Amino acid sequence: TLLLCANADGSEKVPLRAVGESARPRCLQGVNLGQMPWSYRGAGRAAVTAPLFTEWLRELNEGARRRGRSILLLLAEHEAHPYLQLSNVRMVFVPPAACPALPLERGIAGDLKGHYRCRLLRWLAAERGAGQPTLLDALHMLAQAWGDVRPALITSGFRAAGFSPSTAEPPVPGREQPEHRTRMDRELERDGDEGTAEGEDSGQALARLCPSEREVWGSLATLRRYLECRATSPDIFQAFYELEDAVHMVSAG
């Protein structure tokens, strides 16, 4: 079960909260769970219970308090959604008759599922693992799929539900290419030129210098595991996800 939350203009998505059946899945052993771009909890029926939802609410409120933000939280009336008096989050329950009109029911959850299916099929096609993906693999794919949901779709979902978010869009800071990456590219090109031995044709040189796709996926899996154990911020995984998508694009031609 997934707990989704986003703001009205789609510029901010709360990291996914996933609830599974096992409290301590074997695949999550050694993972620095506090620094993942998602969070996981275990419950008997893999359902969001009142205690789990209360924990999530308090974490949301604490994050808003640290940033000096105030949140108006729209949610459906449900036994798992206890009302809490919080300092920076005000809960507003939508009547049961209007629950289908909640923004997340207006195509947003379905869009997330579609992106997840695409990434799951791509994972299986790449043959990066034996058998089915683990829960850990699925959590990463879900985080990537949540990032694939476009802000415009979220905004349209709020509008379809009768809400009119502000049309002002926050500025997106430009991503500057650090100089050391440019130098690295030049050094790699120079090393590649110098690495071609006399009498060796270009095909042989390319085969010697370029790793196979299996080696590349193995290296990415090793890098991901290193980050899972050593990451100091969830933002690190955004860079890793972008790298993984770039490799997929190259391998797909």
Short mmCIF file of N, CA and C in Angstrom, two decimals, residues 125-249:
data_model
loop_
_atom_site.label_atom_id
_atom_site.label_comp_id
_atom_site.label_asym_id
_atom_site.label_seq_id
_atom_site.Cartn_x
_atom_site.Cartn_y
_atom_site.Cartn_z
N ALA A 125 13.32 -6.58 -18.69
CA ALA A 125 13.96 -6.72 -20.00
C ALA A 125 15.47 -6.60 -19.91
N ALA A 126 15.94 -5.81 -18.94
CA ALA A 126 17.39 -5.61 -18.81
C ALA A 126 18.07 -6.82 -18.19
N GLU A 127 17.30 -7.74 -17.61
CA GLU A 127 17.85 -8.96 -17.02
C GLU A 127 18.95 -8.65 -16.00
N ARG A 128 18.63 -7.67 -15.15
CA ARG A 128 19.65 -7.28 -14.17
C ARG A 128 19.65 -8.15 -12.94
N GLY A 129 18.63 -8.95 -12.76
CA GLY A 129 18.58 -9.79 -11.57
C GLY A 129 17.99 -11.14 -11.90
N ALA A 130 18.20 -12.07 -11.03
CA ALA A 130 17.65 -13.41 -11.23
C ALA A 130 16.23 -13.44 -10.68
N GLY A 131 15.27 -13.86 -11.50
CA GLY A 131 13.90 -13.97 -11.06
C GLY A 131 13.23 -12.61 -10.94
N GLN A 132 12.33 -12.51 -9.97
CA GLN A 132 11.55 -11.31 -9.78
C GLN A 132 12.33 -10.26 -9.00
N PRO A 133 11.99 -8.98 -9.19
CA PRO A 133 12.65 -7.93 -8.40
C PRO A 133 12.28 -8.05 -6.93
N THR A 134 13.16 -7.61 -6.07
CA THR A 134 12.90 -7.63 -4.64
C THR A 134 12.03 -6.44 -4.24
N LEU A 135 11.59 -6.43 -3.01
CA LEU A 135 10.85 -5.29 -2.49
C LEU A 135 11.69 -4.02 -2.60
N LEU A 136 12.98 -4.13 -2.35
CA LEU A 136 13.88 -2.98 -2.45
C LEU A 136 13.91 -2.44 -3.88
N ASP A 137 14.00 -3.34 -4.87
CA ASP A 137 13.95 -2.91 -6.26
C ASP A 137 12.64 -2.18 -6.55
N ALA A 138 11.53 -2.75 -6.05
CA ALA A 138 10.22 -2.16 -6.30
C ALA A 138 10.10 -0.77 -5.68
N LEU A 139 10.65 -0.59 -4.49
CA LEU A 139 10.58 0.71 -3.82
C LEU A 139 11.34 1.78 -4.62
N HIS A 140 12.50 1.41 -5.15
CA HIS A 140 13.23 2.37 -5.98
C HIS A 140 12.45 2.69 -7.26
N MET A 141 11.86 1.67 -7.88
CA MET A 141 11.09 1.91 -9.10
C MET A 141 9.87 2.78 -8.82
N LEU A 142 9.24 2.57 -7.66
CA LEU A 142 8.09 3.39 -7.28
C LEU A 142 8.50 4.84 -7.05
N ALA A 143 9.65 5.06 -6.42
CA ALA A 143 10.13 6.42 -6.21
C ALA A 143 10.40 7.10 -7.55
N GLN A 144 10.98 6.36 -8.50
CA GLN A 144 11.23 6.91 -9.82
C GLN A 144 9.91 7.20 -10.54
N ALA A 145 8.93 6.30 -10.40
CA ALA A 145 7.64 6.50 -11.05
C ALA A 145 6.92 7.71 -10.46
N TRP A 146 7.03 7.93 -9.15
CA TRP A 146 6.44 9.10 -8.51
C TRP A 146 7.08 10.37 -9.06
N GLY A 147 8.38 10.31 -9.32
CA GLY A 147 9.04 11.46 -9.94
C GLY A 147 8.62 11.67 -11.37
N ASP A 148 8.17 10.60 -12.06
CA ASP A 148 7.73 10.72 -13.45
C ASP A 148 6.38 11.40 -13.59
N VAL A 149 5.58 11.44 -12.52
CA VAL A 149 4.26 12.07 -12.58
C VAL A 149 4.46 13.58 -12.77
N ARG A 150 3.91 14.10 -13.86
CA ARG A 150 4.15 15.49 -14.21
C ARG A 150 3.37 16.45 -13.30
N PRO A 151 4.00 17.57 -12.92
CA PRO A 151 3.27 18.57 -12.12
C PRO A 151 1.98 19.04 -12.78
N ALA A 152 1.99 19.15 -14.12
CA ALA A 152 0.79 19.61 -14.82
C ALA A 152 -0.38 18.65 -14.60
N LEU A 153 -0.10 17.35 -14.53
CA LEU A 153 -1.16 16.38 -14.28
C LEU A 153 -1.73 16.55 -12.88
N ILE A 154 -0.85 16.80 -11.91
CA ILE A 154 -1.32 17.01 -10.54
C ILE A 154 -2.18 18.27 -10.45
N THR A 155 -1.74 19.32 -11.12
CA THR A 155 -2.52 20.56 -11.13
C THR A 155 -3.89 20.35 -11.75
N SER A 156 -3.92 19.61 -12.88
CA SER A 156 -5.21 19.35 -13.53
C SER A 156 -6.11 18.50 -12.64
N GLY A 157 -5.51 17.58 -11.85
CA GLY A 157 -6.29 16.78 -10.92
C GLY A 157 -6.94 17.64 -9.85
N PHE A 158 -6.22 18.62 -9.34
CA PHE A 158 -6.80 19.53 -8.35
C PHE A 158 -7.91 20.37 -8.97
N ARG A 159 -7.68 20.84 -10.20
CA ARG A 159 -8.71 21.65 -10.86
C ARG A 159 -9.97 20.81 -11.13
N ALA A 160 -9.77 19.56 -11.56
CA ALA A 160 -10.92 18.69 -11.83
C ALA A 160 -11.70 18.40 -10.55
N ALA A 161 -11.02 18.44 -9.41
CA ALA A 161 -11.68 18.20 -8.14
C ALA A 161 -12.31 19.46 -7.56
N GLY A 162 -12.20 20.57 -8.30
CA GLY A 162 -12.84 21.81 -7.87
C GLY A 162 -11.94 22.78 -7.16
N PHE A 163 -10.61 22.52 -7.17
CA PHE A 163 -9.67 23.43 -6.53
C PHE A 163 -8.91 24.18 -7.61
N SER A 164 -8.55 25.42 -7.31
CA SER A 164 -7.84 26.24 -8.28
C SER A 164 -6.52 26.70 -7.70
N PRO A 165 -5.48 25.89 -7.86
CA PRO A 165 -4.16 26.28 -7.34
C PRO A 165 -3.63 27.49 -8.08
N SER A 166 -2.73 28.19 -7.43
CA SER A 166 -2.12 29.36 -8.04
C SER A 166 -1.38 28.97 -9.31
N THR A 167 -1.47 29.84 -10.33
CA THR A 167 -0.77 29.56 -11.58
C THR A 167 0.68 29.98 -11.54
N ALA A 168 1.09 30.66 -10.47
CA ALA A 168 2.48 31.08 -10.38
C ALA A 168 3.36 29.87 -10.15
N GLU A 169 4.37 29.74 -10.97
CA GLU A 169 5.27 28.60 -10.86
C GLU A 169 6.57 29.03 -10.19
N PRO A 170 7.07 28.26 -9.24
CA PRO A 170 8.33 28.61 -8.58
C PRO A 170 9.48 28.51 -9.57
N PRO A 171 10.45 29.39 -9.45
CA PRO A 171 11.59 29.32 -10.37
C PRO A 171 12.36 28.03 -10.19
N VAL A 172 12.77 27.46 -11.29
CA VAL A 172 13.56 26.24 -11.26
C VAL A 172 15.02 26.61 -11.42
N PRO A 173 15.85 26.37 -10.41
CA PRO A 173 17.26 26.74 -10.54
C PRO A 173 17.93 25.97 -11.65
N GLY A 174 18.77 26.66 -12.41
CA GLY A 174 19.49 26.00 -13.50
C GLY A 174 20.54 25.05 -12.97
N ARG A 175 20.71 23.97 -13.68
CA ARG A 175 21.71 22.99 -13.27
C ARG A 175 22.98 23.24 -14.06
N GLU A 176 23.96 23.73 -13.37
CA GLU A 176 25.21 24.06 -14.03
C GLU A 176 26.11 22.84 -14.07
N GLN A 177 26.77 22.69 -15.18
CA GLN A 177 27.73 21.60 -15.31
C GLN A 177 29.01 21.97 -14.60
N PRO A 178 29.40 21.23 -13.60
CA PRO A 178 30.65 21.56 -12.92
C PRO A 178 31.84 21.38 -13.85
N GLU A 179 32.85 22.22 -13.65
CA GLU A 179 34.00 22.23 -14.53
C GLU A 179 34.75 20.91 -14.50
N HIS A 180 34.74 20.24 -13.33
CA HIS A 180 35.53 19.01 -13.25
C HIS A 180 34.97 17.93 -14.14
N ARG A 181 33.69 17.98 -14.47
CA ARG A 181 33.13 16.99 -15.37
C ARG A 181 33.64 17.22 -16.79
N THR A 182 33.77 18.47 -17.16
CA THR A 182 34.31 18.77 -18.48
C THR A 182 35.74 18.30 -18.60
N ARG A 183 36.53 18.55 -17.57
CA ARG A 183 37.91 18.08 -17.58
C ARG A 183 37.95 16.56 -17.64
N MET A 184 37.05 15.92 -16.91
CA MET A 184 37.01 14.47 -16.91
C MET A 184 36.72 13.94 -18.32
N ASP A 185 35.78 14.59 -19.01
CA ASP A 185 35.47 14.16 -20.37
C ASP A 185 36.69 14.26 -21.26
N ARG A 186 37.42 15.37 -21.12
CA ARG A 186 38.62 15.55 -21.96
C ARG A 186 39.67 14.50 -21.64
N GLU A 187 39.81 14.19 -20.35
CA GLU A 187 40.80 13.18 -19.97
C GLU A 187 40.43 11.81 -20.49
N LEU A 188 39.12 11.49 -20.45
CA LEU A 188 38.69 10.20 -20.98
C LEU A 188 38.93 10.10 -22.48
N GLU A 189 38.67 11.21 -23.21
CA GLU A 189 38.91 11.20 -24.64
C GLU A 189 40.40 11.02 -24.93
N ARG A 190 41.26 11.70 -24.14
CA ARG A 190 42.69 11.57 -24.35
C ARG A 190 43.17 10.16 -24.05
N ASP A 191 42.65 9.60 -22.93
CA ASP A 191 43.04 8.24 -22.57
C ASP A 191 42.59 7.24 -23.63
N GLY A 192 41.40 7.50 -24.21
CA GLY A 192 40.92 6.60 -25.24
C GLY A 192 41.79 6.66 -26.48
N ASP A 193 42.25 7.87 -26.85
CA ASP A 193 43.11 7.99 -28.02
C ASP A 193 44.45 7.32 -27.78
N GLU A 194 45.01 7.52 -26.58
CA GLU A 194 46.31 6.95 -26.30
C GLU A 194 46.25 5.45 -26.11
N GLY A 195 45.03 4.93 -25.78
CA GLY A 195 44.93 3.51 -25.49
C GLY A 195 44.84 2.63 -26.72
N THR A 196 44.75 3.20 -27.92
CA THR A 196 44.66 2.39 -29.12
C THR A 196 46.04 1.99 -29.57
N ALA A 197 46.34 0.73 -29.49
CA ALA A 197 47.68 0.25 -29.82
C ALA A 197 47.87 0.20 -31.32
N GLU A 198 49.18 0.26 -31.75
CA GLU A 198 49.49 0.17 -33.16
C GLU A 198 49.09 -1.18 -33.70
N GLY A 199 48.50 -1.16 -34.88
CA GLY A 199 48.09 -2.39 -35.51
C GLY A 199 46.74 -2.90 -35.03
N GLU A 200 46.10 -2.17 -34.12
CA GLU A 200 44.80 -2.59 -33.60
C GLU A 200 43.73 -1.77 -34.29
N ASP A 201 42.79 -2.44 -34.94
CA ASP A 201 41.77 -1.68 -35.65
C ASP A 201 40.78 -1.07 -34.67
N SER A 202 39.91 -0.16 -35.16
CA SER A 202 38.99 0.57 -34.29
C SER A 202 37.99 -0.35 -33.61
N GLY A 203 37.56 -1.43 -34.31
CA GLY A 203 36.60 -2.35 -33.71
C GLY A 203 37.18 -3.07 -32.52
N GLN A 204 38.45 -3.51 -32.65
CA GLN A 204 39.09 -4.19 -31.53
C GLN A 204 39.30 -3.24 -30.37
N ALA A 205 39.69 -1.99 -30.69
CA ALA A 205 39.90 -1.00 -29.64
C ALA A 205 38.61 -0.71 -28.90
N LEU A 206 37.50 -0.60 -29.66
CA LEU A 206 36.21 -0.31 -29.04
C LEU A 206 35.78 -1.46 -28.14
N ALA A 207 35.98 -2.69 -28.60
CA ALA A 207 35.60 -3.85 -27.79
C ALA A 207 36.42 -3.92 -26.51
N ARG A 208 37.68 -3.49 -26.61
CA ARG A 208 38.54 -3.53 -25.43
C ARG A 208 38.19 -2.44 -24.43
N LEU A 209 37.79 -1.27 -24.93
CA LEU A 209 37.55 -0.13 -24.05
C LEU A 209 36.13 -0.10 -23.50
N CYS A 210 35.16 -0.62 -24.25
CA CYS A 210 33.75 -0.50 -23.85
C CYS A 210 33.29 -1.74 -23.10
N PRO A 211 32.75 -1.58 -21.89
CA PRO A 211 32.21 -2.73 -21.16
C PRO A 211 30.90 -3.18 -21.79
N SER A 212 30.51 -4.39 -21.51
CA SER A 212 29.24 -4.93 -22.00
C SER A 212 28.09 -4.35 -21.17
N GLU A 213 26.88 -4.51 -21.69
CA GLU A 213 25.72 -4.02 -20.95
C GLU A 213 25.59 -4.75 -19.61
N ARG A 214 25.87 -6.03 -19.60
CA ARG A 214 25.79 -6.77 -18.34
C ARG A 214 26.76 -6.20 -17.31
N GLU A 215 27.96 -5.84 -17.76
CA GLU A 215 28.94 -5.25 -16.84
C GLU A 215 28.45 -3.89 -16.35
N VAL A 216 27.82 -3.12 -17.24
CA VAL A 216 27.33 -1.80 -16.86
C VAL A 216 26.23 -1.93 -15.81
N TRP A 217 25.27 -2.84 -16.05
CA TRP A 217 24.19 -3.01 -15.08
C TRP A 217 24.73 -3.54 -13.75
N GLY A 218 25.74 -4.39 -13.82
CA GLY A 218 26.34 -4.87 -12.59
C GLY A 218 27.00 -3.76 -11.82
N SER A 219 27.66 -2.84 -12.54
CA SER A 219 28.29 -1.70 -11.88
C SER A 219 27.25 -0.78 -11.25
N LEU A 220 26.13 -0.56 -11.97
CA LEU A 220 25.07 0.28 -11.42
C LEU A 220 24.47 -0.36 -10.16
N ALA A 221 24.29 -1.68 -10.18
CA ALA A 221 23.76 -2.36 -9.01
C ALA A 221 24.70 -2.22 -7.81
N THR A 222 26.01 -2.30 -8.08
CA THR A 222 26.99 -2.13 -7.01
C THR A 222 26.96 -0.71 -6.47
N LEU A 223 26.85 0.27 -7.38
CA LEU A 223 26.78 1.67 -6.96
C LEU A 223 25.53 1.92 -6.15
N ARG A 224 24.41 1.37 -6.59
CA ARG A 224 23.16 1.57 -5.83
C ARG A 224 23.28 1.00 -4.43
N ARG A 225 23.88 -0.19 -4.32
CA ARG A 225 24.03 -0.80 -3.00
C ARG A 225 24.93 0.04 -2.11
N TYR A 226 25.98 0.60 -2.70
CA TYR A 226 26.88 1.46 -1.93
C TYR A 226 26.11 2.67 -1.40
N LEU A 227 25.29 3.28 -2.25
CA LEU A 227 24.52 4.44 -1.84
C LEU A 227 23.48 4.07 -0.79
N GLU A 228 22.87 2.90 -0.93
CA GLU A 228 21.88 2.45 0.06
C GLU A 228 22.50 2.33 1.45
N CYS A 229 23.74 1.94 1.49
CA CYS A 229 24.41 1.75 2.78
C CYS A 229 25.06 3.02 3.30
N ARG A 230 25.49 3.91 2.37
CA ARG A 230 26.31 5.05 2.79
C ARG A 230 25.68 6.41 2.53
N ALA A 231 24.51 6.47 1.92
CA ALA A 231 23.93 7.76 1.54
C ALA A 231 23.72 8.65 2.76
N THR A 232 23.99 9.93 2.60
CA THR A 232 23.80 10.90 3.66
C THR A 232 22.62 11.82 3.39
N SER A 233 21.96 11.65 2.23
CA SER A 233 20.80 12.47 1.88
C SER A 233 19.98 11.74 0.83
N PRO A 234 18.64 11.82 0.91
CA PRO A 234 17.81 11.20 -0.13
C PRO A 234 18.04 11.81 -1.51
N ASP A 235 18.52 13.07 -1.56
CA ASP A 235 18.74 13.74 -2.84
C ASP A 235 19.80 13.03 -3.68
N ILE A 236 20.69 12.30 -3.04
CA ILE A 236 21.73 11.59 -3.78
C ILE A 236 21.10 10.61 -4.77
N PHE A 237 19.98 10.03 -4.39
CA PHE A 237 19.37 9.03 -5.26
C PHE A 237 18.73 9.66 -6.49
N GLN A 238 18.37 10.93 -6.42
CA GLN A 238 17.85 11.58 -7.63
C GLN A 238 18.89 11.60 -8.72
N ALA A 239 20.15 11.89 -8.34
CA ALA A 239 21.24 11.86 -9.32
C ALA A 239 21.46 10.44 -9.84
N PHE A 240 21.35 9.45 -8.95
CA PHE A 240 21.52 8.06 -9.38
C PHE A 240 20.41 7.66 -10.34
N TYR A 241 19.16 8.04 -10.04
CA TYR A 241 18.04 7.70 -10.92
C TYR A 241 18.24 8.31 -12.31
N GLU A 242 18.74 9.54 -12.36
CA GLU A 242 18.98 10.18 -13.65
C GLU A 242 20.08 9.46 -14.42
N LEU A 243 21.10 9.01 -13.71
CA LEU A 243 22.18 8.25 -14.35
C LEU A 243 21.63 6.94 -14.90
N GLU A 244 20.81 6.26 -14.12
CA GLU A 244 20.24 4.99 -14.56
C GLU A 244 19.37 5.18 -15.80
N ASP A 245 18.56 6.25 -15.82
CA ASP A 245 17.72 6.52 -16.98
C ASP A 245 18.58 6.82 -18.21
N ALA A 246 19.68 7.53 -18.01
CA ALA A 246 20.58 7.82 -19.14
C ALA A 246 21.17 6.55 -19.71
N VAL A 247 21.54 5.62 -18.86
CA VAL A 247 22.09 4.34 -19.34
C VAL A 247 21.02 3.57 -20.10
N HIS A 248 19.78 3.60 -19.62
CA HIS A 248 18.70 2.94 -20.32
C HIS A 248 18.51 3.53 -21.72
N MET A 249 18.59 4.87 -21.83
CA MET A 249 18.42 5.50 -23.13
C MET A 249 19.53 5.10 -24.09
#
